Coordinates of C-alpha atoms and ligand atoms in Angstrom, one line a residue:
X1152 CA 138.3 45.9 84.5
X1153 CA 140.6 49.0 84.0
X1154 CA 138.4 52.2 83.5
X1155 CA 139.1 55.5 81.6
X1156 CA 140.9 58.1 83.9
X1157 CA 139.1 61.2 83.0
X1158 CA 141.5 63.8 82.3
X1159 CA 141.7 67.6 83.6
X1160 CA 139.1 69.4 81.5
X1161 CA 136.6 67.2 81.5
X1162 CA 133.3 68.5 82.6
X1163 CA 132.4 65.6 85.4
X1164 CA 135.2 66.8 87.7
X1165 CA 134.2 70.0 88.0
X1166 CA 130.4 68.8 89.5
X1167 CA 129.5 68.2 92.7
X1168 CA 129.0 64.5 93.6
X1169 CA 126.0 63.2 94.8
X1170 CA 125.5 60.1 97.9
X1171 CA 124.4 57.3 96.6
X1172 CA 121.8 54.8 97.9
X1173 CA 123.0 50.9 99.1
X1174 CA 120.8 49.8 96.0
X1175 CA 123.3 51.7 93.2
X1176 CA 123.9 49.1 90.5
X1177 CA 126.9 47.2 89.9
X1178 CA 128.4 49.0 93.3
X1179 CA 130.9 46.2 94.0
X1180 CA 131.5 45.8 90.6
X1181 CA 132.6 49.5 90.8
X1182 CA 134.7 49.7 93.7
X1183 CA 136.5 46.6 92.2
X1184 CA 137.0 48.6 89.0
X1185 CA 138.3 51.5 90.7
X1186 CA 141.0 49.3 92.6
X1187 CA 142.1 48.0 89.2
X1188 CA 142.2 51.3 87.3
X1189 CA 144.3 53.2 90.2
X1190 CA 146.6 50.0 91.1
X1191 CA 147.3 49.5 87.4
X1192 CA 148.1 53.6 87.3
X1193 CA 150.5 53.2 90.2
X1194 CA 148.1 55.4 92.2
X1195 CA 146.9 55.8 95.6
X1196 CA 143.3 57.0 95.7
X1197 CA 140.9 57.3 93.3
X1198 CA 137.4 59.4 93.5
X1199 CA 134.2 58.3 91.3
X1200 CA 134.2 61.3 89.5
X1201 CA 137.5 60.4 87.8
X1202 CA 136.1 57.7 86.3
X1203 CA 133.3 59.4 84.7
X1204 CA 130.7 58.9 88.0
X1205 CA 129.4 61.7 89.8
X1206 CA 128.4 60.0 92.4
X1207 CA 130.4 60.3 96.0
X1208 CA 132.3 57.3 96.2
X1209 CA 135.9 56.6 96.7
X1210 CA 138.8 54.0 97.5
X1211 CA 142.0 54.8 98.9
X1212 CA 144.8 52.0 99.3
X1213 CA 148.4 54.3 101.2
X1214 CA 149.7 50.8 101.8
X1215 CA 152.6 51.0 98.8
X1216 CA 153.9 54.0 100.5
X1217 CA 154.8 52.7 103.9
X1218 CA 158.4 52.3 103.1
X1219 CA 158.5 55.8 103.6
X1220 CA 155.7 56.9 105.8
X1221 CA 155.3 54.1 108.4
X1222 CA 151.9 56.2 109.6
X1223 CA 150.0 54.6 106.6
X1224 CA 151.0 50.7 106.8
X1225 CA 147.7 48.6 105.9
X1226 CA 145.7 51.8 105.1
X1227 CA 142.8 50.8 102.3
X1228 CA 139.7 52.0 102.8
X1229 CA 136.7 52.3 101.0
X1230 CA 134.4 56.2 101.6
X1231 CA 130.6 56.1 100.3
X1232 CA 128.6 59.2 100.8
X1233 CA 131.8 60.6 102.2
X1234 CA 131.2 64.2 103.5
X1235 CA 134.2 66.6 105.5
X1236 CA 132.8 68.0 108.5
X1237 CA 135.6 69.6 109.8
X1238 CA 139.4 70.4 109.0
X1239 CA 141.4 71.6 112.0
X1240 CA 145.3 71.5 113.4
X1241 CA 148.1 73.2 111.8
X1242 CA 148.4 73.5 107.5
X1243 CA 151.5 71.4 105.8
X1244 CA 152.8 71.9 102.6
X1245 CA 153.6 68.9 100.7
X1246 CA 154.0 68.1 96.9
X1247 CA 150.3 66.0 95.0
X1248 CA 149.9 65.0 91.9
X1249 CA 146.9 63.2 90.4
X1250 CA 145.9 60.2 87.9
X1251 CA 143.4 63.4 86.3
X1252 CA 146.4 65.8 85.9
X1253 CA 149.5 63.8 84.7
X1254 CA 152.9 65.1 84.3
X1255 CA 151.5 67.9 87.4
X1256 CA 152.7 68.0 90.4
X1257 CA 152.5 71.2 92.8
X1258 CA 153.2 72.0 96.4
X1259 CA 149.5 72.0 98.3
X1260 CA 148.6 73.1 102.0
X1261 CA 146.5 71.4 103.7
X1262 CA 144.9 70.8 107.3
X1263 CA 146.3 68.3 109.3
X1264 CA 143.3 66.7 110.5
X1265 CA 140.3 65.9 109.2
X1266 CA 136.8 65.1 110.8
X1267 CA 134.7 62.8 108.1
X1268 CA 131.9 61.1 107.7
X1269 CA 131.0 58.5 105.4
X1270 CA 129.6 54.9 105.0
X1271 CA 131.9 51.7 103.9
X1272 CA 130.9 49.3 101.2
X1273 CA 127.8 47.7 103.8
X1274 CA 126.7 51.4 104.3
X1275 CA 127.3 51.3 107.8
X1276 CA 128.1 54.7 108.9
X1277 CA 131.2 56.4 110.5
X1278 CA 132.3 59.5 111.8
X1279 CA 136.0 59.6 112.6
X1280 CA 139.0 62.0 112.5
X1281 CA 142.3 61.3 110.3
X1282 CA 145.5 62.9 110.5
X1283 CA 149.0 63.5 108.6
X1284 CA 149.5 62.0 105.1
X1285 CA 146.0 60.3 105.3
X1286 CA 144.0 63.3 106.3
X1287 CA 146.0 64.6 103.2
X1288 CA 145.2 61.9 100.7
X1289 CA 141.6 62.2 102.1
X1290 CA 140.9 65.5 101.6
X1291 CA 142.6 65.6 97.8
X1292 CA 140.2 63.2 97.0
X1293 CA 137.6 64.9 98.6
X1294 CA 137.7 67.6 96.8
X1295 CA 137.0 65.3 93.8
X1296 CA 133.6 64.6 95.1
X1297 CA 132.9 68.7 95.2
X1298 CA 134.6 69.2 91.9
X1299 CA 137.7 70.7 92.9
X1300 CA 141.4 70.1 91.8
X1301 CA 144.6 70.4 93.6
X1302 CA 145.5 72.9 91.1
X1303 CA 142.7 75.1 92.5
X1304 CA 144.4 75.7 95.8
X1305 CA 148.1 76.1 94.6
X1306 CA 149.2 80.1 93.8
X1307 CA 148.1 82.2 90.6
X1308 CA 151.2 82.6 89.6
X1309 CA 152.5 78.8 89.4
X1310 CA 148.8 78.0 87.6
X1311 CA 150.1 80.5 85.2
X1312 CA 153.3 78.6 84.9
X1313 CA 151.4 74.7 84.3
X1314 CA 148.9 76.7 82.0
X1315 CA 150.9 75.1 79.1
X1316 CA 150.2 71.3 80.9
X1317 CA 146.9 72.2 81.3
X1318 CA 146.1 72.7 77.7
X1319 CA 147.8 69.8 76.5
X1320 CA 145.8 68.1 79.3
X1321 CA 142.8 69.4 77.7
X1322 CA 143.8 68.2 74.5
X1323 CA 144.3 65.4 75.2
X1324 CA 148.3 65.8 73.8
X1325 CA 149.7 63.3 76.5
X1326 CA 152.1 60.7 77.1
X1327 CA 150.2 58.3 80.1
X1328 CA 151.0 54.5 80.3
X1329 CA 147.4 54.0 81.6
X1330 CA 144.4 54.1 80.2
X1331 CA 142.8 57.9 80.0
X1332 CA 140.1 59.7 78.6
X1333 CA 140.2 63.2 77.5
X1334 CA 137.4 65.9 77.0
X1335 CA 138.1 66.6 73.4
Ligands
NI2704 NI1 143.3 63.4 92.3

């Protein structure tokens, strides 16, 4: 089933996600759902939060986009209780958008690496360390599950210039060809 994208300016991105435990209802229903909704919005992660869940769950499929970076052939992955315990190595720059903001899309630094810990869909846990475009993917969604944006990190003066985006965000005065849900 496609779900609602919440949209920028909705109050459930901005919260901090909680872990869940293996006994959540409907889990694999969800992570189903969530494959749906971002596949169907051409997208290549998706965080619970942005479909109205506050709870720290996410799925990431980089597989569409090995045409151009080979790194990420075969990369779907699915993070519960996913928590970032370190971000080291040098900071890139590279453009994000996101299925919350559409019609956005900013230059973002970011680490390099990442050291995270989570639990796949069995709740076994992992710690392990990612690098490049998936450490980058990663931590954008992330910062979903502790209610940030990648319009928090990008420069006053280019948030001044979206400000218009924004509003129309929060409006909910968009064109989207997927399914979206909007705070007012
Ligand atoms: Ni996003």
């Amino acid at each position: 089933m496609i779900l609602p994208v919440y949209l920028y300016g909705h109050p459930v991105l901005r919260k901090v996600a909680e872990d869940i435990d293996s006994d959540y209802p409907g889990l694999s229903a969800l992570i189903k759902n969530m494959y749906e909704t971002m596949y169907n919005a051409d997208g290549v992660g998706l965080a619970a939060p942005q479909t109205g869940l506050s709870i720290r769950v996410l799925v990431i499929d980089l597989d569409a986009l090995s045409e151009n970076i080979p790194e990420v052939k075969g990369f779907k992955k699915i993070f519960i209780n996913a928590h970032v315990i370190e971000l080291s190595g040098e900071e890139v720059i590279r453009e994000e958008g996101c299925l919350s903001l559409p019609g956005i899309h900013e230059n973002v630094k970011r680490s390099s690496r990442v050291r995270l810990k989570y639990m796949d869909e069995n709740f076994v846990p992992y710690e392990e360390v990612f690098e490049g475009y998936k450490s980058r993917v990663i931590q954008h969604e992330m910062d979903h599950l502790d209610g940030k944006l990648f319009i928090d990190r990008i420069s006053p003066i280019r948030k001044q210039m979206i400000k218009g985006k924004l509003n129309n965000l929060i409006a909910g005065k968009i064109n989207c060809d997927y399914r979206t849900k909007s705070v007012k």
